[in-house]
Coordinates of C-alpha atoms in Angstrom, one line a residue:
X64 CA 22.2 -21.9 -14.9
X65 CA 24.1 -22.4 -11.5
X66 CA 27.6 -21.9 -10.8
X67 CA 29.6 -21.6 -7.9
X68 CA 32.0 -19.4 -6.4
X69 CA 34.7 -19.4 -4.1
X70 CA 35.7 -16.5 -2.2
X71 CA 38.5 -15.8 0.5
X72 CA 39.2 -13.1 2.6
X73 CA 42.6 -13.3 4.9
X74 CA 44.9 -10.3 6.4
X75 CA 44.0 -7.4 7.2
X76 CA 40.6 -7.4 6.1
X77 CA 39.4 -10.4 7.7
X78 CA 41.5 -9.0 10.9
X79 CA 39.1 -6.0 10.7
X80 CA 36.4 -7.6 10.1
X81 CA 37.1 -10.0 13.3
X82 CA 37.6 -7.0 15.3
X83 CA 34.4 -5.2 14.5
X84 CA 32.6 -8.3 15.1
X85 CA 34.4 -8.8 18.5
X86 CA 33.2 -5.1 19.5
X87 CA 30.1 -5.8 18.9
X88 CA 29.4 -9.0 21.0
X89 CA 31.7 -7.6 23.6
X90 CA 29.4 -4.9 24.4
X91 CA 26.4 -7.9 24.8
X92 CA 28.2 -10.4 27.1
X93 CA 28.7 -10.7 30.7
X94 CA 32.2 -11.8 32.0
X95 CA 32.5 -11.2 35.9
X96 CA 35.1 -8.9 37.2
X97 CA 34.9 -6.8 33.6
X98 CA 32.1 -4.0 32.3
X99 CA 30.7 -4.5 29.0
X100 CA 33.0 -3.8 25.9
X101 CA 35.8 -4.1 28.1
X102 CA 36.5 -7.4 28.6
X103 CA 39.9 -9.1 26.5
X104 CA 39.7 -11.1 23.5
X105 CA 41.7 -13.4 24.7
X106 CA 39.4 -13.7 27.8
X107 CA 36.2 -13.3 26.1
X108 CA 37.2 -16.8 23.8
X109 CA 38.4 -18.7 26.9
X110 CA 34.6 -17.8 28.2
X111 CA 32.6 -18.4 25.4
X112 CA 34.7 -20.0 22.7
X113 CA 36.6 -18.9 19.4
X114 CA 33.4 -20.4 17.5
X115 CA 31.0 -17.7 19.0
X116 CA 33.5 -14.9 17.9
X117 CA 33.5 -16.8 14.4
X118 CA 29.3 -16.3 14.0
X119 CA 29.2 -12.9 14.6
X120 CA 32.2 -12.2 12.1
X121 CA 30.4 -14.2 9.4
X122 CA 27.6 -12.3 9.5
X123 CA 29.8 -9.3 8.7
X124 CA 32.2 -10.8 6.2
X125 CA 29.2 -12.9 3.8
X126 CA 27.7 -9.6 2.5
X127 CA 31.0 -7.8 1.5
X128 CA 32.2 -11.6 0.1
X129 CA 29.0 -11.6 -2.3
X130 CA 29.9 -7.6 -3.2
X131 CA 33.4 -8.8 -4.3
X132 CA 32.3 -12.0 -6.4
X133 CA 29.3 -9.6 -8.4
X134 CA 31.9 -7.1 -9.1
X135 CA 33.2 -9.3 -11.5
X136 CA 31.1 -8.5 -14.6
X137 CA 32.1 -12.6 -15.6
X138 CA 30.0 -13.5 -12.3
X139 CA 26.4 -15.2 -12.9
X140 CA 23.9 -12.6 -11.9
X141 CA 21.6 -14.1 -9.1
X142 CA 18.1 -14.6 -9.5
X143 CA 18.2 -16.1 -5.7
X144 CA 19.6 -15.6 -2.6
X145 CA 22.7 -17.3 -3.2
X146 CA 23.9 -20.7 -1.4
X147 CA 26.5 -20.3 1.1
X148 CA 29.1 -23.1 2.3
X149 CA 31.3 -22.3 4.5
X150 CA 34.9 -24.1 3.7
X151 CA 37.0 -22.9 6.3
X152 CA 37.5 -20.3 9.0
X153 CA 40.5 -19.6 11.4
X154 CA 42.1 -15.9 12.6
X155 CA 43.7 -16.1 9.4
X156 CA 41.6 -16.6 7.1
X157 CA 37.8 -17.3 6.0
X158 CA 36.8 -18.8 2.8
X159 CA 33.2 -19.3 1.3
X160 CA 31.3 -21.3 -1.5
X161 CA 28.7 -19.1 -2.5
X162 CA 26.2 -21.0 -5.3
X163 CA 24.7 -18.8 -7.9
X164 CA 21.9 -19.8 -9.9
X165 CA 21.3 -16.9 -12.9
X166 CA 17.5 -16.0 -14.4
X167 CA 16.6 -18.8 -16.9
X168 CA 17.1 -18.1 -20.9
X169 CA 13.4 -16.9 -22.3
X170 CA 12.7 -18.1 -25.4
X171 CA 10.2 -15.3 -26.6
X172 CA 7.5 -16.3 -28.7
X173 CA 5.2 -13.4 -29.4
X174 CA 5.2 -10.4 -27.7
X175 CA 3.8 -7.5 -29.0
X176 CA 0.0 -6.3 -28.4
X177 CA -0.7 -6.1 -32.0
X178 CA -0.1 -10.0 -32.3
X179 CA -1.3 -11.2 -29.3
X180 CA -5.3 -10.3 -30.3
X181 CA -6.3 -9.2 -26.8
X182 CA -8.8 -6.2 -26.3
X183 CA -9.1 -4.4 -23.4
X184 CA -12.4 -4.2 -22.2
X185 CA -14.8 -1.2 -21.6
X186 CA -15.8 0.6 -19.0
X187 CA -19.5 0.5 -18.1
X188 CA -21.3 1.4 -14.9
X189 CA -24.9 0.3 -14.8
X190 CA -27.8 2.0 -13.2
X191 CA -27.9 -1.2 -10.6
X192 CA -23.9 -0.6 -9.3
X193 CA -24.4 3.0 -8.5
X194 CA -27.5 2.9 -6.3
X195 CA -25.8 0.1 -4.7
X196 CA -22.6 2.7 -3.8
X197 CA -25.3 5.6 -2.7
X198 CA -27.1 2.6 -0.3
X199 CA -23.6 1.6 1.0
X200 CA -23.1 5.5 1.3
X201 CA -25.9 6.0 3.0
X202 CA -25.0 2.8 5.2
X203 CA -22.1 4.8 6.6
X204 CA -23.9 7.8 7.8
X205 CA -26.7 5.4 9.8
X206 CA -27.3 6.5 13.1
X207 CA -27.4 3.8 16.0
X208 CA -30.6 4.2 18.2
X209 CA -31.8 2.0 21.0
X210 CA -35.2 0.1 20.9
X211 CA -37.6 -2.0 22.7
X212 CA -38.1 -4.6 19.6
X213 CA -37.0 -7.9 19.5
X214 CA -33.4 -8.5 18.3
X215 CA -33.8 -8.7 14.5
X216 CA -30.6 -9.4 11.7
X217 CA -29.0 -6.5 11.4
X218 CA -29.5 -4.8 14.6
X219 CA -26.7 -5.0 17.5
X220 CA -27.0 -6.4 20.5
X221 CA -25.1 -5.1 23.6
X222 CA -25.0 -8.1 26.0
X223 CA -22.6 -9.4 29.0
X224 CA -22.1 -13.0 28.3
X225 CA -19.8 -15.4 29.9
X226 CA -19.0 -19.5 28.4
X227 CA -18.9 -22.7 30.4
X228 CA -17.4 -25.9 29.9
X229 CA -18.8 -28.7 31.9
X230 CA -20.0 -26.6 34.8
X231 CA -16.8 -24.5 34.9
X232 CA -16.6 -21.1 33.2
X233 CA -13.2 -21.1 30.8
X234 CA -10.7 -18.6 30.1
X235 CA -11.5 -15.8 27.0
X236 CA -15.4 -16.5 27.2
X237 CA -16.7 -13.6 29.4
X238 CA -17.8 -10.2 27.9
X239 CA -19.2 -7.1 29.3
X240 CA -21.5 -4.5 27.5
X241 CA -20.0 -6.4 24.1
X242 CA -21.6 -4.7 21.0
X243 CA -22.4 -7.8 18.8
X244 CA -23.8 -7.1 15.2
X245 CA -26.5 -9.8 14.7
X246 CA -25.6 -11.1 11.0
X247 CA -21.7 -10.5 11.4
X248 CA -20.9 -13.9 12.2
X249 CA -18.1 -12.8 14.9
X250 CA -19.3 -15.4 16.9
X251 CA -19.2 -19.4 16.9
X252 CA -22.2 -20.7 15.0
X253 CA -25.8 -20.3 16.7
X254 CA -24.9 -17.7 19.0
X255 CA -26.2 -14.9 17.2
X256 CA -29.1 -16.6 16.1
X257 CA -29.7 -17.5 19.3
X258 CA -29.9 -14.1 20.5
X259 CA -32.8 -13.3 17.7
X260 CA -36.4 -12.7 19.2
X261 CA -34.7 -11.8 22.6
X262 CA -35.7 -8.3 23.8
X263 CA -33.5 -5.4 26.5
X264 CA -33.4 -7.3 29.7
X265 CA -34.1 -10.7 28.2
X266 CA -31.4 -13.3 29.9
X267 CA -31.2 -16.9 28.4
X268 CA -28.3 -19.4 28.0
X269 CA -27.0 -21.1 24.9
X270 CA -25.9 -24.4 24.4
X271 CA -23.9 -24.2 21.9
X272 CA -20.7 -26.6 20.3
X273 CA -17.5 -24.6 19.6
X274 CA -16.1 -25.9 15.8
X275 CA -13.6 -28.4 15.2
X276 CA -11.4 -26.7 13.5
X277 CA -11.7 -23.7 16.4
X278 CA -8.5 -22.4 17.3
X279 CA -8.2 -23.2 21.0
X280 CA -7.3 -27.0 21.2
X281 CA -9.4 -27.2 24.8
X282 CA -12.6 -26.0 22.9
X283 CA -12.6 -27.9 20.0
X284 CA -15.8 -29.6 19.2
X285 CA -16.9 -29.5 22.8
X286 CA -20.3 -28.7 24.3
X287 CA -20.5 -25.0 26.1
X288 CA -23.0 -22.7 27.7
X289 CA -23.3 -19.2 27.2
X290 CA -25.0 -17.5 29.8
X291 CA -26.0 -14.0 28.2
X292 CA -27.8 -10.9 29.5
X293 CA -29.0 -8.7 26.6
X294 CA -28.2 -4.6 28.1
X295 CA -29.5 -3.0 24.9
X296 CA -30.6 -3.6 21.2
X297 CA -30.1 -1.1 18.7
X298 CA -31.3 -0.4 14.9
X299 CA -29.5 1.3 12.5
X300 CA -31.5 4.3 11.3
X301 CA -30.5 4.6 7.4
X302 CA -30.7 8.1 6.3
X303 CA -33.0 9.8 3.3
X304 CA -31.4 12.1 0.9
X305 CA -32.6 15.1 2.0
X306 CA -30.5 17.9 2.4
X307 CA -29.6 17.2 5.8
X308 CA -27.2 14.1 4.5
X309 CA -25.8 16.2 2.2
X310 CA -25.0 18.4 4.4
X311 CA -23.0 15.8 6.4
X312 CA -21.4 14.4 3.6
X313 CA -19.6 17.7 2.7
X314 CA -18.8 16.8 -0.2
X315 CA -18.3 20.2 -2.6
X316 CA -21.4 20.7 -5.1
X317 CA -23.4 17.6 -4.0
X318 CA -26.5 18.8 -2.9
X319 CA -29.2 16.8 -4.8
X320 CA -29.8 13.4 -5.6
X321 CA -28.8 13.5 -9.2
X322 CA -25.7 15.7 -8.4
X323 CA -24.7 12.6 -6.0
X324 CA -25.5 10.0 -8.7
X325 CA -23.7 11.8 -11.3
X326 CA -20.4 11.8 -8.8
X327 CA -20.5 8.0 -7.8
X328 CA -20.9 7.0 -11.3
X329 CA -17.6 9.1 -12.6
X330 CA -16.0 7.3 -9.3
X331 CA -17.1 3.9 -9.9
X332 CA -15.6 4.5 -13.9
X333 CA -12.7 5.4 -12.4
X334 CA -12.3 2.8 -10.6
X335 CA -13.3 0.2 -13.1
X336 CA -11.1 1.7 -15.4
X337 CA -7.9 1.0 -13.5
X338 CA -9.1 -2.5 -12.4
X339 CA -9.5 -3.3 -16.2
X340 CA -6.5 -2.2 -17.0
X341 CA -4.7 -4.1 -14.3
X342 CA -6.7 -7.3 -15.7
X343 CA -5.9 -6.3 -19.2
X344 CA -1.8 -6.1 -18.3
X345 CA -1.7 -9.4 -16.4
X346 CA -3.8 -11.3 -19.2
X347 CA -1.5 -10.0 -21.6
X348 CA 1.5 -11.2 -19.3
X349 CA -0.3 -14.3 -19.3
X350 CA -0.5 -14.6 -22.9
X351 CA 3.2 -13.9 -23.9
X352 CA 4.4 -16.1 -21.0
X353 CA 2.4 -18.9 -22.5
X354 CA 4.0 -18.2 -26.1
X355 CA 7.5 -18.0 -24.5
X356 CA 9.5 -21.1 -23.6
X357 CA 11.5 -21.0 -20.2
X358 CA 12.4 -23.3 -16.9
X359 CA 12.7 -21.9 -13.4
X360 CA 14.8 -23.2 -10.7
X361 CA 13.2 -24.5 -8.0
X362 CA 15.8 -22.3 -5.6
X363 CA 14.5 -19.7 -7.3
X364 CA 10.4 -20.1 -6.4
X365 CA 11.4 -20.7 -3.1
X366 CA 13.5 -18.0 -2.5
X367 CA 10.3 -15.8 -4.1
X368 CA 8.0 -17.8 -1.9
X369 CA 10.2 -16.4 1.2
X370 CA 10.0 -13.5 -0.4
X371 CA 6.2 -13.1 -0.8
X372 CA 5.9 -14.4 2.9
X373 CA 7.7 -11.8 4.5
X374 CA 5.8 -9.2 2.7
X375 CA 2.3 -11.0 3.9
X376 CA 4.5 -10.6 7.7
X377 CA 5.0 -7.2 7.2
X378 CA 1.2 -6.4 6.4
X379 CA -0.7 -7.9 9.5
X380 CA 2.5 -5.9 11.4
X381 CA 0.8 -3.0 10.3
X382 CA -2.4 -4.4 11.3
X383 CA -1.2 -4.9 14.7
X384 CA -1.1 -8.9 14.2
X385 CA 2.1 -11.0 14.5
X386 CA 2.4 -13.5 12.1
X387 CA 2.9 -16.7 14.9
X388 CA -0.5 -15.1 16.2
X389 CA -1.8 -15.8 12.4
X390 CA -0.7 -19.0 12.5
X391 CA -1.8 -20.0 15.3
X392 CA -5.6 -18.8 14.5
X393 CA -5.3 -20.0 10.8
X394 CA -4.2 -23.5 12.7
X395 CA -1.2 -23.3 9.9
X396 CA 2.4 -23.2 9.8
X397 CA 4.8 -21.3 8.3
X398 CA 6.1 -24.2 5.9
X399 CA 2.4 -25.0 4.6
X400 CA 2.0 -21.0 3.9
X401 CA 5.0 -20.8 2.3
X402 CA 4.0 -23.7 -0.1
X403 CA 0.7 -22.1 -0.5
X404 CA 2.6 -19.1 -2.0
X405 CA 4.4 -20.9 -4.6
X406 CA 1.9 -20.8 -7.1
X407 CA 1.9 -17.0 -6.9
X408 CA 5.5 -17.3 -6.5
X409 CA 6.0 -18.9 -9.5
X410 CA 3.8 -16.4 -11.8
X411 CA 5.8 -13.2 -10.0
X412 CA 9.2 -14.5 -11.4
X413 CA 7.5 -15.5 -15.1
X414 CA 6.1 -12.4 -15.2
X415 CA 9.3 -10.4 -14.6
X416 CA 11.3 -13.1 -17.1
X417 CA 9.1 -11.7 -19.9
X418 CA 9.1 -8.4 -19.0
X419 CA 13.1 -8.8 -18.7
X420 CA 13.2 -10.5 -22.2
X421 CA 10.8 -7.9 -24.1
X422 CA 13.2 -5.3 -22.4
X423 CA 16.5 -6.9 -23.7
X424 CA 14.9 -7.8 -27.3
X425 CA 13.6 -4.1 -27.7
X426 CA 16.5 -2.6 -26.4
X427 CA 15.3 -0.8 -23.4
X428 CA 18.1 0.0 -20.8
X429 CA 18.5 1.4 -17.6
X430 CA 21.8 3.4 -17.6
X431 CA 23.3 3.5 -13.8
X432 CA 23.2 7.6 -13.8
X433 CA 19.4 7.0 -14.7
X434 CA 19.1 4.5 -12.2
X435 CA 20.9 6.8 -9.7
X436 CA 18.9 10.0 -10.7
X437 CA 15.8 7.6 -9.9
X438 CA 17.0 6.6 -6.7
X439 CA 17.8 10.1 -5.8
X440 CA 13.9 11.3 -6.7
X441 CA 12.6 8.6 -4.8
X442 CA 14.5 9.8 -1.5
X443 CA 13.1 13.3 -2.0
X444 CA 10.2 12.5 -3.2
X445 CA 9.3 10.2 0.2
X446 CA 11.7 12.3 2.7
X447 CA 13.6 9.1 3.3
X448 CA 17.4 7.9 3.5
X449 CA 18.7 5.6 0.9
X450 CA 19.5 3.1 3.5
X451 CA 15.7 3.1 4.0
X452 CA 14.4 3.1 0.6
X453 CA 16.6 -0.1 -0.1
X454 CA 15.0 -1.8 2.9
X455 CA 11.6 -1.0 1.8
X456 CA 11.8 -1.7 -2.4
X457 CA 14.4 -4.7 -1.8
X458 CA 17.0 -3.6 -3.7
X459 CA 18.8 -1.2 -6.3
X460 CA 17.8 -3.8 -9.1
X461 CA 14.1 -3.8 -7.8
X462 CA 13.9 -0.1 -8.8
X463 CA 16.0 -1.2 -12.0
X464 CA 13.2 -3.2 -13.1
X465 CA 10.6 -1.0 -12.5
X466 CA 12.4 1.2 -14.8
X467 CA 12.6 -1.6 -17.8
X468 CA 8.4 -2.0 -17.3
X469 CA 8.7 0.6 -19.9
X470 CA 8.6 -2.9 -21.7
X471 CA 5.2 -3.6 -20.8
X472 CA 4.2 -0.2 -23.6
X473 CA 5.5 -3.1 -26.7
X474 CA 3.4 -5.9 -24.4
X475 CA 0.3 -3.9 -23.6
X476 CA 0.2 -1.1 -26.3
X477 CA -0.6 1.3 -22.8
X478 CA 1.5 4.3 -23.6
X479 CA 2.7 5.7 -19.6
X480 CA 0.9 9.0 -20.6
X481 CA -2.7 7.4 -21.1
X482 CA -2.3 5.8 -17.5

């Protein structure tokens, strides 16, 4: 359903609000003859115009506009960021259309475990998967030696190398004592195969053609030479289990090769045994959102979409990559990722209209002492403000929701105890 609003704020709270706002910017612009935050209002819109006074005060007033129109319990509850129009603004006055568009009505079909005829499957680790952890183990405490063998898959090269395009050497393709694993496929194609057979001290040049689809536009598709000096080539020595590695690996009462088996394998069930039951939730999801009848907004996979994006954003952050630096190597934009997110969009919002509907049909509530007592453990729990934990989960009604999951018990049959 989608409704909309219209809000007005005028006297004295759109006077304060005009002030705070004009404090603000005041303390950002320049105006000769005046510090900053001391310049006069009446100055300050002569300079840079009542509209750019007006901009800053929005941003102020739309946030404690949407408050007011929600604490009316007659008010659609949003399922999107809400669409703003602004109708008019003067130093009187401000008035805004806000467009709500509430969570669709879910029609449930059925719902609970014992009628939707799905098993959960069971755990099994075979012989084959936990030698292949122990190898992978082992893999990890390698030690790197040098050699006087050719250059072999596997090994790693350490060469100086430097790329030319037509005679002239090009920006980004020189490289010092660069350790290159032979097999990693860091490189454009045939330039680590066309290091294999070369030997410590071996120098040869490549002529190689950079990809189409290569993210420099001047390098795409042309022809280059690499010039490259092989310094060193080292193997990786794989360890034995003797009781030397087990001594490095430290780990308490592993000391034979059975011992070590018998550990991984109790691991790897572990592991399988949460991955199944992740598998096992979502393809009972799947099954009660295919029994249910619903339609969803457009606004409202778009605004998920967004959504979704941002948190991708925020994860290469923590990597240490920007997400215009992502774009530019993935040769994408941000529309065509966004529209690549839809799909998964889309599934995130059916997913919480079921769980939403299961909740409301069974009855399960979240009372708002229960959800503050939740909100209070979570800030001791991770040493955090509100204000923080708010930014991080989204919102009050984020944490709302995880609390009503308790739906997923009737979905599922998982009790929270056996997790």
């Amino acid at each position: 359903m989608k409704k909309n609003y219209t809000v007005k704020l005028d006297g004295k709270e759109w006077e304060s609000i005009l002030d705070h706002a004009f404090k603000h910017v005041s303390k950002e612009v320049n105006v000769d003859g005046f510090r900053k935050g001391q310049v006069p209002r009446d100055i300050y819109i002569k300079k840079f115009g009542v509209a750019h006074l007006y901009d800053h005060a929005i941003d102020d007033a739309l946030p404690l506009m949407l408050d007011k129109l929600l604490e009316d319990p007659e008010t659609l509850r949003p399922a999107c960021t809400p669409q703003v129009n602004l109708k008019s603004i003067d130093d009187k006055s401000i008035e805004v259309e806000f467009t709500i568009i509430s969570m669709p009505e879910v029609k449930l079909g059925k719902y609970k475990n014992s009628d939707l005829n799905i098993k959960k499957k069971e755990v099994k680790v075979t012989k084959e998967e936990t030698n292949h952890e122990i190898e992978h183990l082992k893999e990890q405490f390698a030690e790197l030696k040098s050699t006087d063998q050719k250059i072999k898959e596997g090994n790693i090269a350490v060469i100086d190398f430097e790329g030319f395009k037509d005679g002239v050497a090009f920006d980004g393709g020189k490289g010092e004592n660069h350790s290159l694993t032979i097999g990693s496929h860091t490189f454009i194609p045939g330039f680590e195969e066309g290091l294999v057979g070369l030997k410590k001290g071996d120098e040869k040049d490549l002529e190689l053609t950079f990809p189409e689809n290569y993210h420099v536009d001047d390098l795409k598709g042309q022809k280059v030479v690499f010039k490259v000096k092989v310094n060193d080539v080292k193997e990786r020595i794989v360890p034995e289990l003797n009781d030397d590695f087990f001594k490095d690996l430290g780990m308490e009462g592993i000391n034979t090769k059975e011992s070590l088996e018998e550990e991984i394998k109790k691991n790897l069930e572990v592991n399988k045994e949460r991955q199944i039951e992740e598998e096992y939730i979502l393809e009972c999801l799947d099954k009660v959102m295919e029994n249910a009848k619903y339609e969803i907004d457009e606004e409202i996979i778009n605004d998920e979409a967004e959504r979704i994006y941002h948190e991708f954003s925020e994860r290469l952050s923590m990597q240490g990559m920007d997400i215009n630096q992502y774009l530019k190597i993935t040769n994408s934009t941000k529309e065509a990722l966004v529209e690549q997110m839809k799909p998964e969009a889309k599934k995130r919002v059916s997913y919480r209209l079921v769980v939403d509907a299961v909740a409301e049909k069974e009855g399960i509530k979240v009372t708002k002492e229960e959800l503050e007592k939740e909100i209070t453990n979570m800030i001791e729990r991770y040493g955090i403000t509100k204000e923080e934990l708010i930014k991080n989960v989204g919102s009050e009604e984020a944490i709302e929701y995880d609390m009503r999951m308790k739906s997923l018990e009737v979905i599922t049959g998982i009790k929270k105890e056996e997790k």
